[in-house]
Short mmCIF file of C-alpha atoms and ligand atoms in Angstrom, two decimals:
data_model
loop_
_atom_site.label_atom_id
_atom_site.label_comp_id
_atom_site.label_asym_id
_atom_site.label_seq_id
_atom_site.Cartn_x
_atom_site.Cartn_y
_atom_site.Cartn_z
CA UNK A 827 -1.19 -30.20 2.32
CA UNK A 828 -4.65 -31.07 4.16
CA UNK A 829 -3.79 -33.96 6.71
CA UNK A 830 -4.60 -37.44 5.52
CA UNK A 831 -7.97 -39.18 7.28
CA UNK A 832 -7.79 -43.04 8.55
CA UNK A 833 -10.62 -44.99 6.03
CA UNK A 834 -12.87 -45.82 8.40
CA UNK A 835 -13.84 -49.25 8.73
CA UNK A 836 -17.32 -49.15 8.60
CA UNK A 837 -17.53 -46.84 5.91
CA UNK A 838 -16.11 -49.66 3.73
CA UNK A 839 -18.90 -49.61 0.56
CA UNK A 840 -19.64 -52.96 -0.43
CA UNK A 841 -17.46 -54.04 -3.57
CA UNK A 842 -19.88 -54.29 -6.76
CA UNK A 843 -19.90 -57.67 -8.68
CA UNK A 844 -21.05 -57.60 -12.31
CA UNK A 845 -23.38 -61.08 -12.77
CA UNK A 846 -22.82 -61.73 -16.96
CA UNK A 847 -25.70 -64.46 -17.60
CA UNK A 848 -24.45 -66.77 -20.63
CA UNK A 849 -27.98 -67.61 -21.63
CA UNK A 850 -30.48 -65.20 -23.78
CA UNK A 851 -33.49 -67.23 -23.14
CA UNK A 852 -36.25 -65.44 -20.87
CA UNK A 853 -36.90 -68.73 -18.94
CA UNK A 854 -33.03 -69.18 -18.65
CA UNK A 855 -32.10 -71.50 -15.66
CA UNK A 856 -29.00 -69.67 -15.55
CA UNK A 857 -30.46 -66.59 -14.84
CA UNK A 858 -32.31 -68.52 -11.96
CA UNK A 859 -29.79 -69.50 -10.55
CA UNK A 860 -28.17 -65.90 -10.64
CA UNK A 861 -30.90 -64.26 -9.18
CA UNK A 862 -30.00 -67.24 -6.29
CA UNK A 863 -27.35 -66.16 -5.67
CA UNK A 864 -27.86 -62.86 -5.45
CA UNK A 865 -30.48 -63.33 -3.09
CA UNK A 866 -27.63 -64.93 -0.69
CA UNK A 867 -24.90 -62.82 -1.18
CA UNK A 868 -23.15 -61.20 1.62
CA UNK A 869 -23.58 -57.19 2.17
CA UNK A 870 -19.85 -56.78 1.43
CA UNK A 871 -21.11 -57.12 -2.09
CA UNK A 872 -23.12 -55.49 -4.40
CA UNK A 873 -24.40 -57.73 -7.46
CA UNK A 874 -25.59 -56.53 -10.95
CA UNK A 875 -26.85 -57.98 -14.14
CA UNK A 876 -24.37 -56.78 -16.67
CA UNK A 877 -26.68 -58.01 -20.26
CA UNK A 878 -24.46 -58.89 -23.19
CA UNK A 879 -27.86 -59.67 -25.67
CA UNK A 880 -27.95 -56.39 -27.50
CA UNK A 881 -23.73 -56.62 -28.26
CA UNK A 882 -23.86 -57.49 -31.82
CA UNK A 883 -21.15 -59.20 -32.81
CA UNK A 884 -16.99 -58.28 -32.46
CA UNK A 885 -15.80 -56.28 -35.29
CA UNK A 886 -12.30 -55.23 -35.05
CA UNK A 887 -13.10 -52.51 -37.58
CA UNK A 888 -15.58 -50.95 -35.26
CA UNK A 889 -13.25 -50.19 -32.55
CA UNK A 890 -12.33 -46.92 -33.61
CA UNK A 891 -15.94 -45.70 -33.28
CA UNK A 892 -17.85 -48.32 -31.29
CA UNK A 893 -21.22 -49.02 -31.09
CA UNK A 894 -23.04 -47.42 -28.17
CA UNK A 895 -24.03 -51.01 -27.12
CA UNK A 896 -20.35 -51.79 -27.18
CA UNK A 897 -19.23 -48.73 -24.34
CA UNK A 898 -22.05 -49.17 -21.89
CA UNK A 899 -21.18 -53.17 -21.40
CA UNK A 900 -17.33 -52.02 -20.96
CA UNK A 901 -18.18 -49.19 -18.73
CA UNK A 902 -20.21 -51.40 -16.90
CA UNK A 903 -17.83 -54.03 -16.28
CA UNK A 904 -14.99 -50.53 -15.57
CA UNK A 905 -17.73 -49.54 -12.61
CA UNK A 906 -17.21 -53.30 -11.19
CA UNK A 907 -14.74 -55.01 -8.92
CA UNK A 908 -15.25 -58.04 -10.14
CA UNK A 909 -17.45 -60.39 -12.36
CA UNK A 910 -19.37 -63.81 -12.05
CA UNK A 911 -20.55 -65.75 -14.84
CA UNK A 912 -23.73 -67.73 -14.60
CA UNK A 913 -23.45 -70.05 -17.88
CA UNK A 914 -24.94 -73.08 -19.34
CA UNK A 915 -22.55 -75.04 -22.24
CA UNK A 916 -23.64 -75.35 -25.90
CA UNK A 917 -21.68 -78.18 -27.68
CA UNK A 918 -19.39 -78.51 -24.77
CA UNK A 919 -18.49 -74.74 -24.36
CA UNK A 920 -19.49 -71.59 -23.86
CA UNK A 921 -22.30 -69.49 -25.48
CA UNK A 922 -21.00 -67.83 -28.55
CA UNK A 923 -23.08 -64.36 -26.90
CA UNK A 924 -20.53 -65.12 -24.15
CA UNK A 925 -17.59 -65.33 -25.72
CA UNK A 926 -18.77 -62.86 -27.72
CA UNK A 927 -19.09 -60.49 -24.91
CA UNK A 928 -15.78 -60.94 -23.59
CA UNK A 929 -14.01 -60.26 -26.92
CA UNK A 930 -15.72 -56.99 -26.60
CA UNK A 931 -14.78 -56.63 -22.84
CA UNK A 932 -11.13 -57.39 -24.30
CA UNK A 933 -10.47 -55.11 -26.46
CA UNK A 934 -9.11 -51.74 -28.20
CA UNK A 935 -5.99 -53.90 -27.31
CA UNK A 936 -4.22 -52.74 -24.50
CA UNK A 937 -7.92 -51.66 -22.70
CA UNK A 938 -9.19 -54.70 -21.46
CA UNK A 939 -11.30 -54.18 -18.75
CA UNK A 940 -11.09 -57.48 -17.73
CA UNK A 941 -7.68 -57.49 -16.61
CA UNK A 942 -6.84 -58.22 -13.28
CA UNK A 943 -10.34 -58.13 -12.30
CA UNK A 944 -11.42 -60.98 -10.18
CA UNK A 945 -13.81 -63.94 -11.58
CA UNK A 946 -16.25 -66.64 -10.51
CA UNK A 947 -17.62 -69.42 -12.45
CA UNK A 948 -21.48 -71.18 -12.11
CA UNK A 949 -22.50 -73.66 -14.58
CA UNK A 950 -25.67 -74.60 -15.59
CA UNK A 951 -27.18 -77.16 -16.99
CA UNK A 952 -30.76 -79.23 -16.90
CA UNK A 953 -28.63 -82.27 -17.42
CA UNK A 954 -26.29 -84.04 -15.24
CA UNK A 955 -22.61 -83.35 -16.02
CA UNK A 956 -23.28 -79.68 -14.44
CA UNK A 957 -21.99 -77.97 -17.70
CA UNK A 958 -18.27 -78.80 -16.60
CA UNK A 959 -16.50 -77.95 -20.62
CA UNK A 960 -18.64 -74.49 -20.29
CA UNK A 961 -17.46 -74.08 -17.10
CA UNK A 962 -14.05 -74.45 -18.02
CA UNK A 963 -13.96 -72.81 -21.48
CA UNK A 964 -14.50 -70.11 -19.98
CA UNK A 965 -11.73 -70.75 -17.14
CA UNK A 966 -9.30 -70.71 -19.90
CA UNK A 967 -9.76 -67.53 -21.41
CA UNK A 968 -9.41 -66.33 -18.03
CA UNK A 969 -5.42 -67.04 -18.34
CA UNK A 970 -5.25 -64.33 -21.51
CA UNK A 971 -7.52 -61.76 -20.27
CA UNK A 972 -5.26 -62.10 -16.91
CA UNK A 973 -8.40 -62.99 -14.81
CA UNK A 974 -7.75 -64.53 -10.78
CA UNK A 975 -10.53 -66.48 -10.76
CA UNK A 976 -12.18 -68.49 -7.93
CA UNK A 977 -10.70 -72.05 -7.71
CA UNK A 978 -12.68 -73.48 -4.81
CA UNK A 979 -15.61 -74.30 -4.43
CA UNK A 980 -16.56 -75.28 -7.67
CA UNK A 981 -20.01 -74.60 -9.06
CA UNK A 982 -20.74 -77.76 -11.87
CA UNK A 983 -24.70 -77.01 -10.93
CA UNK A 984 -26.85 -80.21 -12.98
CA UNK A 985 -30.01 -81.19 -13.15
CA UNK A 986 -31.43 -76.98 -13.61
CA UNK A 987 -35.02 -77.74 -13.41
CA UNK A 988 -35.42 -78.71 -9.92
CA UNK A 989 -33.10 -76.54 -8.11
CA UNK A 990 -35.49 -74.07 -7.70
CA UNK A 991 -38.79 -73.47 -6.55
CA UNK A 992 -41.68 -71.23 -8.63
CA UNK A 993 -40.50 -68.61 -6.90
CA UNK A 994 -36.80 -68.93 -8.11
CA UNK A 995 -35.79 -70.01 -4.42
CA UNK A 996 -34.08 -72.90 -3.78
CA UNK A 997 -35.91 -76.07 -3.26
CA UNK A 998 -33.80 -77.54 -1.07
CA UNK A 999 -31.93 -76.57 2.25
CA UNK A 1000 -28.59 -78.42 0.22
CA UNK A 1001 -29.11 -75.99 -2.54
CA UNK A 1002 -29.34 -72.86 -0.62
CA UNK A 1003 -26.47 -73.92 1.27
CA UNK A 1004 -24.35 -74.66 -1.23
CA UNK A 1005 -25.34 -71.59 -3.07
CA UNK A 1006 -25.12 -69.10 0.00
CA UNK A 1007 -21.39 -70.72 1.06
CA UNK A 1008 -20.29 -70.88 -3.02
CA UNK A 1009 -21.36 -66.10 -2.46
CA UNK A 1010 -19.54 -66.07 0.90
CA UNK A 1011 -16.03 -67.75 -0.41
CA UNK A 1012 -16.35 -65.82 -3.92
CA UNK A 1013 -16.99 -62.25 -1.68
CA UNK A 1014 -13.64 -63.38 0.33
CA UNK A 1015 -12.00 -64.01 -2.92
CA UNK A 1016 -12.76 -60.65 -4.43
CA UNK A 1017 -11.38 -59.37 -1.56
CA UNK A 1018 -8.58 -61.66 -1.48
CA UNK A 1019 -7.02 -60.40 -5.02
CA UNK A 1020 -9.24 -57.06 -5.61
CA UNK A 1021 -5.72 -55.48 -4.74
CA UNK A 1022 -3.03 -57.94 -4.94
CA UNK A 1023 0.17 -56.82 -6.28
CA UNK A 1024 0.53 -53.79 -8.50
CA UNK A 1025 -2.93 -52.84 -9.64
CA UNK A 1026 -3.16 -52.57 -13.44
CA UNK A 1027 -3.92 -49.36 -14.68
CA UNK A 1028 -6.92 -50.74 -15.98
CA UNK A 1029 -8.75 -52.13 -12.98
CA UNK A 1030 -7.31 -48.87 -11.21
CA UNK A 1031 -9.66 -46.95 -13.93
CA UNK A 1032 -12.49 -48.77 -12.71
CA UNK A 1033 -11.44 -47.68 -9.40
CA UNK A 1034 -11.39 -44.08 -10.89
CA UNK A 1035 -14.66 -43.53 -12.45
CA UNK A 1036 -16.32 -44.41 -8.40
CA UNK A 1037 -14.12 -42.09 -6.84
CA UNK A 1038 -14.86 -39.06 -9.90
CA UNK A 1039 -18.55 -39.90 -8.78
CA UNK A 1040 -18.20 -39.61 -5.00
CA UNK A 1041 -16.44 -36.29 -5.60
CA UNK A 1042 -19.29 -34.77 -7.62
CA UNK A 1043 -21.14 -36.03 -4.47
CA UNK A 1044 -19.32 -33.93 -2.37
CA UNK A 1045 -16.70 -36.60 -0.81
CA UNK A 1046 -13.07 -36.03 -0.44
CA UNK A 1047 -11.52 -38.53 0.90
CA UNK A 1048 -11.75 -41.65 -2.03
CA UNK A 1049 -9.94 -38.49 -4.19
CA UNK A 1050 -7.71 -37.52 -1.69
CA UNK A 1051 -6.24 -41.33 -1.28
CA UNK A 1052 -5.26 -40.94 -5.13
CA UNK A 1053 -3.41 -37.31 -4.64
CA UNK A 1054 -0.19 -37.23 -5.66
CA UNK A 1055 1.90 -35.76 -2.54
CA UNK A 1056 4.12 -35.06 -5.10
CA UNK A 1057 5.53 -32.48 -7.35
CA UNK A 1058 5.11 -32.01 -10.13
CA UNK A 1059 1.39 -31.94 -9.65
CA UNK A 1060 -1.12 -29.51 -11.65
CA UNK A 1061 -5.05 -29.12 -12.01
CA UNK A 1062 -6.54 -26.94 -14.75
CA UNK A 1063 -10.15 -26.49 -13.93
CA UNK A 1064 -12.85 -25.85 -16.76
CA UNK A 1065 -13.06 -22.36 -15.34
CA UNK A 1066 -9.43 -21.42 -17.41
CA UNK A 1067 -8.10 -21.68 -14.10
CA UNK A 1068 -6.12 -23.85 -11.61
CA UNK A 1069 -3.37 -24.72 -9.40
CA UNK A 1070 0.52 -25.88 -9.51
CA UNK A 1071 2.51 -28.10 -7.13
CA UNK A 1072 1.17 -31.12 -5.47
CA UNK A 1073 0.15 -28.90 -2.20
CA UNK A 1074 -2.04 -26.25 -4.03
CA UNK A 1075 -3.83 -28.78 -6.50
CA UNK A 1076 -4.75 -30.87 -2.96
CA UNK A 1077 -6.00 -27.91 -1.50
CA UNK A 1078 -7.52 -27.04 -4.42
CA UNK A 1079 -9.29 -29.99 -4.88
CA UNK A 1080 -10.32 -30.09 -1.50
CA UNK A 1081 -12.38 -26.39 -2.01
CA UNK A 1082 -14.11 -27.92 -4.61
CA UNK A 1083 -15.43 -30.74 -3.10
CA UNK A 1084 -17.14 -28.98 -0.69
CA UNK A 1085 -19.33 -26.74 -3.03
CA UNK A 1086 -21.22 -30.61 -4.11
CA UNK A 1087 -23.78 -31.92 -2.73
CA UNK A 1088 -25.30 -35.53 -2.58
CA UNK A 1089 -27.40 -37.01 -4.99
CA UNK A 1090 -25.02 -36.34 -7.97
CA UNK A 1091 -24.55 -38.68 -10.49
CA UNK A 1092 -21.62 -38.90 -12.50
CA UNK A 1093 -19.96 -41.35 -15.19
CA UNK A 1094 -16.45 -41.62 -17.58
CA UNK A 1095 -16.65 -42.12 -20.93
CA UNK A 1096 -13.01 -43.11 -21.43
CA UNK A 1097 -11.71 -42.41 -25.13
CA UNK A 1098 -8.26 -43.82 -24.39
CA UNK A 1099 -6.20 -45.32 -21.45
CA UNK A 1100 -2.51 -46.32 -21.10
CA UNK A 1101 0.02 -47.65 -18.42
CA UNK A 1102 3.52 -47.48 -19.78
CA UNK A 1103 5.62 -47.85 -16.76
CA UNK A 1104 4.72 -45.40 -13.94
CA UNK A 1105 3.34 -43.60 -16.04
CA UNK A 1106 -0.46 -43.49 -17.33
CA UNK A 1107 -3.22 -41.19 -18.39
CA UNK A 1108 -7.07 -41.80 -19.72
CA UNK A 1109 -8.57 -39.13 -21.81
CA UNK A 1110 -11.94 -38.80 -22.83
CA UNK A 1111 -15.21 -37.34 -21.21
CA UNK A 1112 -16.92 -36.43 -17.48
CA UNK A 1113 -20.86 -36.38 -17.86
CA UNK A 1114 -21.95 -35.39 -14.39
CA UNK A 1115 -25.13 -34.48 -13.27
CA UNK A 1116 -23.55 -32.57 -9.88
CA UNK A 1117 -25.84 -31.40 -7.18
CA UNK A 1118 -24.46 -27.94 -6.39
CA UNK A 1119 -24.47 -26.80 -2.24
CA UNK A 1120 -27.72 -24.54 -1.92
CA UNK A 1121 -29.43 -25.40 -5.19
CA UNK A 1122 -31.80 -27.34 -5.99
CA UNK A 1123 -31.63 -28.43 -9.43
CA UNK A 1124 -28.81 -30.63 -10.77
CA UNK A 1125 -26.20 -29.28 -12.78
CA UNK A 1126 -25.81 -30.99 -16.45
CA UNK A 1127 -21.84 -30.79 -16.97
CA UNK A 1128 -20.21 -32.43 -19.82
CA UNK A 1129 -16.74 -32.05 -19.39
CA UNK A 1130 -13.25 -32.66 -21.87
CA UNK A 1131 -10.87 -34.56 -19.30
CA UNK A 1132 -7.02 -35.24 -20.01
CA UNK A 1133 -5.73 -36.91 -16.47
CA UNK A 1134 -2.15 -38.29 -15.93
CA UNK A 1135 -1.23 -40.54 -13.35
CA UNK A 1136 2.55 -41.85 -11.85
CA UNK A 1137 2.65 -45.33 -10.10
CA UNK A 1138 3.83 -43.98 -6.18
CA UNK A 1139 3.83 -45.48 -2.61
CA UNK A 1140 2.34 -48.39 -3.97
CA UNK A 1141 -0.76 -47.19 -6.21
CA UNK A 1142 -1.52 -45.21 -8.91
CA UNK A 1143 -1.82 -41.59 -8.24
CA UNK A 1144 -3.39 -38.12 -10.19
CA UNK A 1145 -0.21 -35.79 -11.22
CA UNK A 1146 -2.24 -33.86 -13.49
CA UNK A 1147 -5.64 -33.20 -14.81
CA UNK A 1148 -6.85 -31.07 -17.29
CA UNK A 1149 -10.22 -30.05 -17.66
CA UNK A 1150 -12.77 -27.98 -19.89
CA UNK A 1151 -15.98 -27.51 -20.71
CA UNK A 1152 -17.41 -29.83 -23.77
CA UNK A 1153 -20.47 -29.35 -26.46
CA UNK A 1154 -20.27 -32.98 -26.24
CA UNK A 1155 -23.83 -34.68 -25.34
CA UNK A 1156 -23.30 -37.26 -22.62
CA UNK A 1157 -23.84 -40.48 -25.09
C1 FNR B 279 -27.43 -76.80 -25.10
N1 FNR B 279 -27.81 -77.88 -23.53
C2 FNR B 279 -26.35 -78.28 -24.02
N2 FNR B 279 -26.29 -78.95 -22.05
C3 FNR B 279 -25.58 -79.16 -21.64
O1 FNR B 279 -25.58 -79.30 -20.83
N3 FNR B 279 -24.00 -79.56 -22.68
C4 FNR B 279 -24.07 -79.18 -23.63
O2 FNR B 279 -22.78 -79.31 -24.82
C5 FNR B 279 -25.58 -78.29 -24.62
N4 FNR B 279 -25.17 -77.87 -25.74
C6 FNR B 279 -26.39 -77.18 -26.38
C7 FNR B 279 -26.06 -76.74 -27.46
C8 FNR B 279 -27.25 -75.49 -27.71
C9 FNR B 279 -26.97 -74.62 -28.79
C10 FNR B 279 -28.13 -75.44 -27.03
C11 FNR B 279 -29.39 -74.38 -27.12
C12 FNR B 279 -28.51 -76.40 -25.90
C13 FNR B 279 -29.08 -77.47 -22.90
C14 FNR B 279 -29.03 -76.36 -22.48
O3 FNR B 279 -28.12 -76.99 -21.34
C15 FNR B 279 -30.27 -76.24 -22.17
O4 FNR B 279 -30.85 -75.76 -23.44
C16 FNR B 279 -30.13 -75.11 -21.27
O5 FNR B 279 -31.39 -74.44 -20.75
C17 FNR B 279 -29.69 -73.59 -21.58
O6 FNR B 279 -29.75 -73.33 -20.42
P1 FNR B 279 -30.64 -71.41 -20.14
O7 FNR B 279 -31.31 -71.45 -21.29
O8 FNR B 279 -31.77 -72.45 -19.44
O9 FNR B 279 -29.76 -70.76 -19.04
#
């Protein structure tokens, strides 16, 4: 069995935060505030916008064959450790487009991308009441979505037209401090809640995608952390061969990861993911452009993958992987 390496605290990558803006308007104050928040984010967080403008209305009939925009949105959320909503208030609630995005992310039933995901809310209005209604309507949905949302500090930003200058920077020191303090508190919140208790399989699957990407870049440790150390364990490779037994499987992964070089790309397209008690699986595609050591050109790979996990030693552990070449084009 390859020895487990102690994690290097200095090598901890930043937590990824999806920034979801509730307004679609080009000159949106909410988006300007979101940009200012990103500027003031501590380095332990890496923020990126996840867009909702192209999603189309949620319709349950489309769940078996979801539009590409829904899959893109769900995948981007799944790849994030946390989500920060920056939203205006429409008629004392959240904009319909934002509610629609929440509905899309929450389905199909049992596969919500939001389950267990740490969240934050900043509400923005050019008026005086701080869009309190939107802020709290959003919090109401988090109860059902099982999202731990930061309680303090609260952020109800009124008079939005006068908060930032023409370059999007806070006009006053007080605003800069408020926004910076909010993001510092949010970074702590994400750290504290990210791995709370029994990690939901949905939350784990977001991590699985990042681990697969690291593997394709030649990084062995992230996968090693989630490999089972108990039998039964199996691995069926696209080449048709494989390994059986936890020790042999771990050695096989260790050998395979050595063939990959950095700067590869990888994406999991999850068709189905389910957990029941201490067992879970996902099935779908792994789309990659992997760089093999000693080769200049990246190799496009599209694999049909099924993986099975057991909950062991406080976490989901990979017990079975079956991967075969797929003709499916990357979607
Ligand atoms: C609003 N606006 C608004 N403002 C508010 O503080 N409370 C409210 O209930 C509403 N309701 C409302 C409904 C609709 C349909 C619109 C279009 C607007 C005004 C809103 O705060 C203002 O247009 C902001 O500029 C919208 O945010 P963005 O687009 O600047 O981020």
